[in-house]
Amino acid sequence: MIRLAFLFLFFLINLPATAQITGLWKSIDDRTNELKSVVEIVEKGGVISGKVVQIFPKPGEEPNPLCEKCPKDDSRYRKPILGMEIIQSLQKSGNEYIGGTVLDPEEGKVYRCKIWLEGNTLKLRGYVGPFFRTQTWQRHSTGK
């Protein structure tokens, strides 16, 4: 009985952090500061993933582009970016989610990544070796 109570308490303590990281996030390009997409981050079985649920093409660009630059051996190659899972296999470690990957569909590159919250923003950092880039995403409110 004590073990069950401990497990329940552990679950309750960890629930708010997962609940905060999940939801809809506006991805903002770290180079141009432009709104690129809305990504839905979900948790399933302790694993965090994220898929593109809305894109914002510039005038004259394809409204539903395919991932033409994705690696040819990746199952996402030549698939629509809208609906694509771009964040995969992140797991909680302290205040961060690590151990997964993120796909940049515009460049077709897959990076090791981690995400964490800073206030009301989500930080996503993609790594290649010792080098990294960090994006700051804003929580998306439906209707805005």
GROMACS .gro file of N, CA and C in nm:
model
  432
    1MET      N    1   0.082  -0.119   0.000
    1MET     CA    2   0.000   0.000   0.000
    1MET      C    3   0.087   0.127   0.000
    2ILE      N    4   0.195   0.124   0.077
    2ILE     CA    5   0.284   0.240   0.084
    2ILE      C    6   0.348   0.263  -0.052
    3ARG      N    7   0.387   0.154  -0.119
    3ARG     CA    8   0.445   0.168  -0.252
    3ARG      C    9   0.348   0.231  -0.351
    4LEU      N   10   0.223   0.191  -0.343
    4LEU     CA   11   0.121   0.246  -0.431
    4LEU      C   12   0.103   0.396  -0.405
    5ALA      N   13   0.101   0.434  -0.278
    5ALA     CA   14   0.089   0.575  -0.243
    5ALA      C   15   0.210   0.654  -0.292
    6PHE      N   16   0.330   0.595  -0.278
    6PHE     CA   17   0.451   0.662  -0.326
    6PHE      C   18   0.446   0.681  -0.477
    7LEU      N   19   0.406   0.577  -0.551
    7LEU     CA   20   0.396   0.588  -0.697
    7LEU      C   21   0.294   0.694  -0.738
    8PHE      N   22   0.182   0.698  -0.669
    8PHE     CA   23   0.080   0.799  -0.699
    8PHE      C   24   0.135   0.939  -0.674
    9LEU      N   25   0.204   0.958  -0.561
    9LEU     CA   26   0.263   1.088  -0.530
    9LEU      C   27   0.368   1.126  -0.633
   10PHE      N   28   0.453   1.031  -0.674
   10PHE     CA   29   0.554   1.056  -0.777
   10PHE      C   30   0.487   1.100  -0.908
   11PHE      N   31   0.379   1.033  -0.945
   11PHE     CA   32   0.305   1.068  -1.067
   11PHE      C   33   0.250   1.211  -1.057
   12LEU      N   34   0.192   1.245  -0.944
   12LEU     CA   35   0.135   1.379  -0.927
   12LEU      C   36   0.242   1.488  -0.933
   13ILE      N   37   0.359   1.462  -0.876
   13ILE     CA   38   0.467   1.560  -0.876
   13ILE      C   39   0.516   1.584  -1.018
   14ASN      N   40   0.525   1.480  -1.100
   14ASN     CA   41   0.577   1.492  -1.236
   14ASN      C   42   0.472   1.532  -1.338
   15LEU      N   43   0.347   1.523  -1.306
   15LEU     CA   44   0.241   1.557  -1.400
   15LEU      C   45   0.243   1.703  -1.444
   16PRO      N   46   0.259   1.803  -1.356
   16PRO     CA   47   0.256   1.941  -1.401
   16PRO      C   48   0.363   1.974  -1.505
   17ALA      N   49   0.483   1.921  -1.492
   17ALA     CA   50   0.590   1.952  -1.588
   17ALA      C   51   0.554   1.901  -1.726
   18THR      N   52   0.501   1.779  -1.735
   18THR     CA   53   0.462   1.724  -1.864
   18THR      C   54   0.345   1.803  -1.921
   19ALA      N   55   0.250   1.839  -1.836
   19ALA     CA   56   0.133   1.912  -1.882
   19ALA      C   57   0.175   2.049  -1.938
   20GLN      N   58   0.276   2.110  -1.881
   20GLN     CA   59   0.318   2.241  -1.929
   20GLN      C   60   0.390   2.232  -2.063
   21ILE      N   61   0.468   2.130  -2.084
   21ILE     CA   62   0.547   2.118  -2.207
   21ILE      C   63   0.459   2.076  -2.324
   22THR      N   64   0.351   2.004  -2.295
   22THR     CA   65   0.262   1.958  -2.401
   22THR      C   66   0.171   2.072  -2.444
   23GLY      N   67   0.120   2.058  -2.564
   23GLY     CA   68   0.028   2.159  -2.617
   23GLY      C   69   0.076   2.212  -2.750
   24LEU      N   70   0.019   2.324  -2.789
   24LEU     CA   71   0.053   2.386  -2.918
   24LEU      C   72   0.156   2.495  -2.899
   25TRP      N   73   0.259   2.492  -2.984
   25TRP     CA   74   0.369   2.589  -2.977
   25TRP      C   75   0.395   2.648  -3.115
   26LYS      N   76   0.415   2.779  -3.118
   26LYS     CA   77   0.452   2.849  -3.243
   26LYS      C   78   0.603   2.840  -3.259
   27SER      N   79   0.647   2.776  -3.367
   27SER     CA   80   0.791   2.769  -3.393
   27SER      C   81   0.834   2.898  -3.463
   28ILE      N   82   0.934   2.960  -3.406
   28ILE     CA   83   0.986   3.087  -3.455
   28ILE      C   84   1.128   3.061  -3.506
   29ASP      N   85   1.155   3.100  -3.631
   29ASP     CA   86   1.288   3.082  -3.690
   29ASP      C   87   1.389   3.167  -3.614
   30ASP      N   88   1.496   3.104  -3.566
   30ASP     CA   89   1.595   3.177  -3.485
   30ASP      C   90   1.680   3.272  -3.567
   31ARG      N   91   1.680   3.256  -3.699
   31ARG     CA   92   1.760   3.345  -3.785
   31ARG      C   93   1.679   3.464  -3.836
   32THR      N   94   1.552   3.439  -3.874
   32THR     CA   95   1.470   3.545  -3.933
   32THR      C   96   1.364   3.600  -3.838
   33ASN      N   97   1.342   3.531  -3.726
   33ASN     CA   98   1.239   3.566  -3.629
   33ASN      C   99   1.098   3.556  -3.688
   34GLU      N  100   1.082   3.479  -3.795
   34GLU     CA  101   0.951   3.461  -3.859
   34GLU      C  102   0.878   3.340  -3.801
   35LEU      N  103   0.746   3.352  -3.795
   35LEU     CA  104   0.662   3.240  -3.756
   35LEU      C  105   0.665   3.137  -3.867
   36LYS      N  106   0.704   3.014  -3.836
   36LYS     CA  107   0.717   2.908  -3.937
   36LYS      C  108   0.602   2.809  -3.932
   37SER      N  109   0.565   2.768  -3.811
   37SER     CA  110   0.463   2.664  -3.800
   37SER      C  111   0.407   2.661  -3.658
   38VAL      N  112   0.304   2.580  -3.642
   38VAL     CA  113   0.253   2.546  -3.509
   38VAL      C  114   0.279   2.397  -3.493
   39VAL      N  115   0.343   2.362  -3.382
   39VAL     CA  116   0.378   2.223  -3.353
   39VAL      C  117   0.302   2.180  -3.228
   40GLU      N  118   0.238   2.064  -3.238
   40GLU     CA  119   0.170   2.007  -3.123
   40GLU      C  120   0.264   1.908  -3.054
   41ILE      N  121   0.295   1.937  -2.929
   41ILE     CA  122   0.381   1.849  -2.851
   41ILE      C  123   0.292   1.764  -2.761
   42VAL      N  124   0.313   1.633  -2.767
   42VAL     CA  125   0.232   1.539  -2.691
   42VAL      C  126   0.323   1.444  -2.614
   43GLU      N  127   0.266   1.383  -2.510
   43GLU     CA  128   0.336   1.282  -2.431
   43GLU      C  129   0.256   1.152  -2.442
   44LYS      N  130   0.327   1.045  -2.470
   44LYS     CA  131   0.263   0.914  -2.475
   44LYS      C  132   0.359   0.812  -2.415
   45GLY      N  133   0.319   0.752  -2.306
   45GLY     CA  134   0.403   0.652  -2.241
   45GLY      C  135   0.536   0.708  -2.192
   46GLY      N  136   0.538   0.833  -2.150
   46GLY     CA  137   0.660   0.894  -2.099
   46GLY      C  138   0.753   0.948  -2.208
   47VAL      N  139   0.711   0.939  -2.334
   47VAL     CA  140   0.793   0.986  -2.446
   47VAL      C  141   0.725   1.108  -2.508
   48ILE      N  142   0.805   1.212  -2.532
   48ILE     CA  143   0.755   1.336  -2.591
   48ILE      C  144   0.784   1.336  -2.741
   49SER      N  145   0.684   1.379  -2.818
   49SER     CA  146   0.702   1.396  -2.962
   49SER      C  147   0.625   1.520  -3.005
   50GLY      N  148   0.652   1.566  -3.127
   50GLY     CA  149   0.584   1.685  -3.176
   50GLY      C  150   0.562   1.678  -3.325
   51LYS      N  151   0.441   1.717  -3.368
   51LYS     CA  152   0.411   1.717  -3.511
   51LYS      C  153   0.360   1.853  -3.555
   52VAL      N  154   0.384   1.883  -3.681
   52VAL     CA  155   0.343   2.009  -3.741
   52VAL      C  156   0.193   2.005  -3.767
   53VAL      N  157   0.120   2.099  -3.709
   53VAL     CA  158  -0.026   2.102  -3.728
   53VAL      C  159  -0.071   2.223  -3.810
   54GLN      N  160   0.019   2.318  -3.832
   54GLN     CA  161  -0.012   2.435  -3.915
   54GLN      C  162   0.118   2.492  -3.968
   55ILE      N  163   0.117   2.535  -4.095
   55ILE     CA  164   0.235   2.599  -4.152
   55ILE      C  165   0.196   2.735  -4.206
   56PHE      N  166   0.296   2.821  -4.222
   56PHE     CA  167   0.275   2.958  -4.267
   56PHE      C  168   0.366   2.987  -4.387
   57PRO      N  169   0.329   2.937  -4.505
   57PRO     CA  170   0.414   2.962  -4.622
   57PRO      C  171   0.408   3.110  -4.662
   58LYS      N  172   0.517   3.156  -4.720
   58LYS     CA  173   0.521   3.292  -4.773
   58LYS      C  174   0.441   3.296  -4.903
   59PRO      N  175   0.398   3.415  -4.944
   59PRO     CA  176   0.326   3.426  -5.072
   59PRO      C  177   0.408   3.365  -5.186
   60GLY      N  178   0.342   3.283  -5.265
   60GLY     CA  179   0.409   3.219  -5.378
   60GLY      C  180   0.470   3.085  -5.346
   61GLU      N  181   0.481   3.052  -5.216
   61GLU     CA  182   0.535   2.922  -5.178
   61GLU      C  183   0.424   2.818  -5.178
   62GLU      N  184   0.464   2.693  -5.192
   62GLU     CA  185   0.370   2.580  -5.190
   62GLU      C  186   0.294   2.580  -5.056
   63PRO      N  187   0.160   2.574  -5.060
   63PRO     CA  188   0.084   2.578  -4.934
   63PRO      C  189   0.096   2.449  -4.851
   64ASN      N  190   0.126   2.338  -4.915
   64ASN     CA  191   0.145   2.212  -4.842
   64ASN      C  192   0.269   2.141  -4.897
   65PRO      N  193   0.388   2.194  -4.863
   65PRO     CA  194   0.512   2.141  -4.921
   65PRO      C  195   0.545   2.001  -4.873
   66LEU      N  196   0.624   1.932  -4.954
   66LEU     CA  197   0.675   1.801  -4.919
   66LEU      C  198   0.817   1.817  -4.865
   67CYS      N  199   0.861   1.721  -4.789
   67CYS     CA  200   0.997   1.725  -4.734
   67CYS      C  201   1.093   1.668  -4.839
   68GLU      N  202   1.122   1.749  -4.938
   68GLU     CA  203   1.209   1.707  -5.050
   68GLU      C  204   1.355   1.694  -5.008
   69LYS      N  205   1.395   1.769  -4.905
   69LYS     CA  206   1.535   1.767  -4.862
   69LYS      C  207   1.560   1.669  -4.747
   70CYS      N  208   1.456   1.600  -4.702
   70CYS     CA  209   1.476   1.499  -4.597
   70CYS      C  210   1.568   1.391  -4.649
   71PRO      N  211   1.642   1.325  -4.558
   71PRO     CA  212   1.727   1.214  -4.602
   71PRO      C  213   1.643   1.108  -4.674
   72LYS      N  214   1.694   1.056  -4.784
   72LYS     CA  215   1.618   0.960  -4.864
   72LYS      C  216   1.587   0.833  -4.788
   73ASP      N  217   1.668   0.798  -4.688
   73ASP     CA  218   1.641   0.678  -4.610
   73ASP      C  219   1.548   0.705  -4.491
   74ASP      N  220   1.499   0.827  -4.478
   74ASP     CA  221   1.406   0.865  -4.371
   74ASP      C  222   1.264   0.844  -4.422
   75SER      N  223   1.179   0.787  -4.342
   75SER     CA  224   1.040   0.760  -4.385
   75SER      C  225   0.962   0.888  -4.414
   76ARG      N  226   1.014   1.004  -4.373
   76ARG     CA  227   0.945   1.131  -4.398
   76ARG      C  228   0.982   1.193  -4.532
   77TYR      N  229   1.077   1.133  -4.602
   77TYR     CA  230   1.121   1.184  -4.732
   77TYR      C  231   1.003   1.190  -4.828
   78ARG      N  232   0.985   1.308  -4.890
   78ARG     CA  233   0.881   1.337  -4.988
   78ARG      C  234   0.739   1.323  -4.933
   79LYS      N  235   0.726   1.339  -4.802
   79LYS     CA  236   0.595   1.337  -4.737
   79LYS      C  237   0.557   1.481  -4.703
   80PRO      N  238   0.427   1.510  -4.691
   80PRO     CA  239   0.385   1.647  -4.655
   80PRO      C  240   0.438   1.687  -4.517
   81ILE      N  241   0.485   1.810  -4.510
   81ILE     CA  242   0.535   1.862  -4.383
   81ILE      C  243   0.420   1.880  -4.284
   82LEU      N  244   0.305   1.922  -4.335
   82LEU     CA  245   0.186   1.936  -4.250
   82LEU      C  246   0.146   1.798  -4.200
   83GLY      N  247   0.142   1.781  -4.070
   83GLY     CA  248   0.111   1.651  -4.010
   83GLY      C  249   0.233   1.567  -3.978
   84MET      N  250   0.351   1.615  -4.016
   84MET     CA  251   0.474   1.539  -3.998
   84MET      C  252   0.523   1.548  -3.853
   85GLU      N  253   0.567   1.433  -3.800
   85GLU     CA  254   0.629   1.430  -3.668
   85GLU      C  255   0.774   1.474  -3.685
   86ILE      N  256   0.806   1.591  -3.630
   86ILE     CA  257   0.942   1.644  -3.645
   86ILE      C  258   1.024   1.630  -3.517
   87ILE      N  259   0.958   1.613  -3.404
   87ILE     CA  260   1.027   1.590  -3.277
   87ILE      C  261   0.996   1.447  -3.235
   88GLN      N  262   1.100   1.371  -3.205
   88GLN     CA  263   1.081   1.230  -3.171
   88GLN      C  264   1.164   1.188  -3.051
   89SER      N  265   1.104   1.101  -2.970
   89SER     CA  266   1.174   1.021  -2.869
   89SER      C  267   1.241   1.098  -2.756
   90LEU      N  268   1.184   1.210  -2.714
   90LEU     CA  269   1.241   1.283  -2.600
   90LEU      C  270   1.189   1.224  -2.469
   91GLN      N  271   1.277   1.218  -2.370
   91GLN     CA  272   1.238   1.169  -2.239
   91GLN      C  273   1.283   1.267  -2.132
   92LYS      N  274   1.204   1.273  -2.025
   92LYS     CA  275   1.230   1.368  -1.917
   92LYS      C  276   1.360   1.334  -1.844
   93SER      N  277   1.438   1.438  -1.819
   93SER     CA  278   1.560   1.427  -1.738
   93SER      C  279   1.571   1.558  -1.660
   94GLY      N  280   1.531   1.556  -1.536
   94GLY     CA  281   1.529   1.679  -1.457
   94GLY      C  282   1.424   1.775  -1.513
   95ASN      N  283   1.467   1.896  -1.548
   95ASN     CA  284   1.375   1.996  -1.604
   95ASN      C  285   1.379   2.001  -1.756
   96GLU      N  286   1.447   1.904  -1.818
   96GLU     CA  287   1.461   1.902  -1.964
   96GLU      C  288   1.404   1.772  -2.019
   97TYR      N  289   1.387   1.771  -2.150
   97TYR     CA  290   1.351   1.651  -2.224
   97TYR      C  291   1.463   1.628  -2.324
   98ILE      N  292   1.527   1.512  -2.315
   98ILE     CA  293   1.650   1.487  -2.391
   98ILE      C  294   1.644   1.352  -2.462
   99GLY      N  295   1.749   1.324  -2.540
   99GLY     CA  296   1.767   1.192  -2.597
   99GLY      C  297   1.693   1.166  -2.726
  100GLY      N  298   1.630   1.268  -2.781
  100GLY     CA  299   1.554   1.251  -2.904
  100GLY      C  300   1.614   1.329  -3.019
  101THR      N  301   1.534   1.344  -3.122
  101THR     CA  302   1.578   1.416  -3.241
  101THR      C  303   1.473   1.516  -3.285
  102VAL      N  304   1.520   1.612  -3.365
  102VAL     CA  305   1.431   1.707  -3.431
  102VAL      C  306   1.472   1.715  -3.577
  103LEU      N  307   1.373   1.720  -3.663
  103LEU     CA  308   1.395   1.733  -3.807
  103LEU      C  309   1.368   1.876  -3.848
  104ASP      N  310   1.460   1.935  -3.922
  104ASP     CA  311   1.437   2.065  -3.986
  104ASP      C  312   1.396   2.034  -4.129
  105PRO      N  313   1.265   2.037  -4.160
  105PRO     CA  314   1.221   1.996  -4.294
  105PRO      C  315   1.269   2.088  -4.406
  106GLU      N  316   1.298   2.215  -4.375
  106GLU     CA  317   1.346   2.305  -4.480
  106GLU      C  318   1.487   2.270  -4.524
  107GLU      N  319   1.570   2.226  -4.429
  107GLU     CA  320   1.707   2.188  -4.461
  107GLU      C  321   1.721   2.037  -4.481
  108GLY      N  322   1.621   1.961  -4.434
  108GLY     CA  323   1.626   1.816  -4.446
  108GLY      C  324   1.726   1.751  -4.353
  109LYS      N  325   1.756   1.817  -4.243
  109LYS     CA  326   1.856   1.764  -4.151
  109LYS      C  327   1.790   1.721  -4.020
  110VAL      N  328   1.842   1.613  -3.965
  110VAL     CA  329   1.796   1.560  -3.837
  110VAL      C  330   1.904   1.588  -3.734
  111TYR      N  331   1.865   1.649  -3.623
  111TYR     CA  332   1.957   1.687  -3.518
  111TYR      C  333   1.920   1.616  -3.387
  112ARG      N  334   2.020   1.586  -3.304
  112ARG     CA  335   1.991   1.549  -3.167
  112ARG      C  336   1.931   1.673  -3.103
  113CYS      N  337   1.839   1.655  -3.009
  113CYS     CA  338   1.780   1.775  -2.950
  113CYS      C  339   1.741   1.756  -2.805
  114LYS      N  340   1.714   1.869  -2.744
  114LYS     CA  341   1.654   1.872  -2.612
  114LYS      C  342   1.562   1.993  -2.608
  115ILE      N  343   1.463   1.987  -2.521
  115ILE     CA  344   1.371   2.099  -2.503
  115ILE      C  345   1.353   2.124  -2.353
  116TRP      N  346   1.322   2.247  -2.319
  116TRP     CA  347   1.294   2.284  -2.182
  116TRP      C  348   1.212   2.411  -2.182
  117LEU      N  349   1.149   2.437  -2.068
  117LEU     CA  350   1.070   2.558  -2.052
  117LEU      C  351   1.152   2.665  -1.982
  118GLU      N  352   1.134   2.789  -2.029
  118GLU     CA  353   1.187   2.907  -1.961
  118GLU      C  354   1.072   3.004  -1.952
  119GLY      N  355   1.012   3.012  -1.835
  119GLY     CA  356   0.894   3.095  -1.819
  119GLY      C  357   0.782   3.041  -1.906
  120ASN      N  358   0.727   3.128  -1.992
  120ASN     CA  359   0.618   3.089  -2.081
  120ASN      C  360   0.667   3.051  -2.219
  121THR      N  361   0.797   3.032  -2.235
  121THR     CA  362   0.851   2.994  -2.366
  121THR      C  363   0.912   2.855  -2.360
  122LEU      N  364   0.920   2.793  -2.476
  122LEU     CA  365   0.984   2.663  -2.490
  122LEU      C  366   1.114   2.685  -2.565
  123LYS      N  367   1.221   2.630  -2.515
  123LYS     CA  368   1.350   2.635  -2.582
  123LYS      C  369   1.374   2.500  -2.647
  124LEU      N  370   1.412   2.501  -2.774
  124LEU     CA  371   1.446   2.380  -2.847
  124LEU      C  372   1.588   2.398  -2.900
  125ARG      N  373   1.675   2.305  -2.862
  125ARG     CA  374   1.815   2.313  -2.904
  125ARG      C  375   1.848   2.189  -2.987
  126GLY      N  376   1.897   2.213  -3.109
  126GLY     CA  377   1.940   2.106  -3.197
  126GLY      C  378   2.092   2.101  -3.201
  127TYR      N  379   2.147   1.979  -3.197
  127TYR     CA  380   2.292   1.959  -3.189
  127TYR      C  381   2.346   1.883  -3.309
  128VAL      N  382   2.462   1.925  -3.356
  128VAL     CA  383   2.546   1.847  -3.447
  128VAL      C  384   2.684   1.850  -3.385
  129GLY      N  385   2.727   1.735  -3.332
  129GLY     CA  386   2.855   1.733  -3.261
  129GLY      C  387   2.850   1.833  -3.147
  130PRO      N  388   2.955   1.916  -3.130
  130PRO     CA  389   2.957   2.013  -3.021
  130PRO      C  390   2.883   2.144  -3.055
  131PHE      N  391   2.834   2.155  -3.178
  131PHE     CA  392   2.768   2.278  -3.222
  131PHE      C  393   2.617   2.266  -3.203
  132PHE      N  394   2.553   2.381  -3.177
  132PHE     CA  395   2.408   2.378  -3.157
  132PHE      C  396   2.345   2.510  -3.197
  133ARG      N  397   2.215   2.503  -3.221
  133ARG     CA  398   2.130   2.622  -3.242
  133ARG      C  399   2.011   2.608  -3.150
  134THR      N  400   1.966   2.720  -3.097
  134THR     CA  401   1.852   2.719  -3.007
  134THR      C  402   1.743   2.808  -3.061
  135GLN      N  403   1.622   2.757  -3.062
  135GLN     CA  404   1.505   2.836  -3.100
  135GLN      C  405   1.419   2.858  -2.977
  136THR      N  406   1.349   2.971  -2.975
  136THR     CA  407   1.253   3.002  -2.869
  136THR      C  408   1.114   2.997  -2.930
  137TRP      N  409   1.032   2.910  -2.879
  137TRP     CA  410   0.895   2.895  -2.928
  137TRP      C  411   0.798   2.956  -2.828
  138GLN      N  412   0.689   3.008  -2.880
  138GLN     CA  413   0.586   3.071  -2.797
  138GLN      C  414   0.464   2.980  -2.790
  139ARG      N  415   0.399   2.978  -2.674
  139ARG     CA  416   0.277   2.901  -2.661
  139ARG      C  417   0.173   2.956  -2.759
  140HIS      N  418   0.102   2.867  -2.826
  140HIS     CA  419   0.000   2.908  -2.923
  140HIS      C  420  -0.137   2.900  -2.858
  141SER      N  421  -0.211   3.007  -2.868
  141SER     CA  422  -0.348   3.009  -2.820
  141SER      C  423  -0.439   2.998  -2.941
  142THR      N  424  -0.533   2.906  -2.937
  142THR     CA  425  -0.625   2.893  -3.050
  142THR      C  426  -0.706   3.021  -3.061
  143GLY      N  427  -0.729   3.061  -3.182
  143GLY     CA  428  -0.804   3.183  -3.208
  143GLY      C  429  -0.717   3.306  -3.220
  144LYS      N  430  -0.585   3.294  -3.204
  144LYS     CA  431  -0.496   3.410  -3.217
  144LYS      C  432  -0.404   3.393  -3.335
   0.00000   0.00000   0.00000
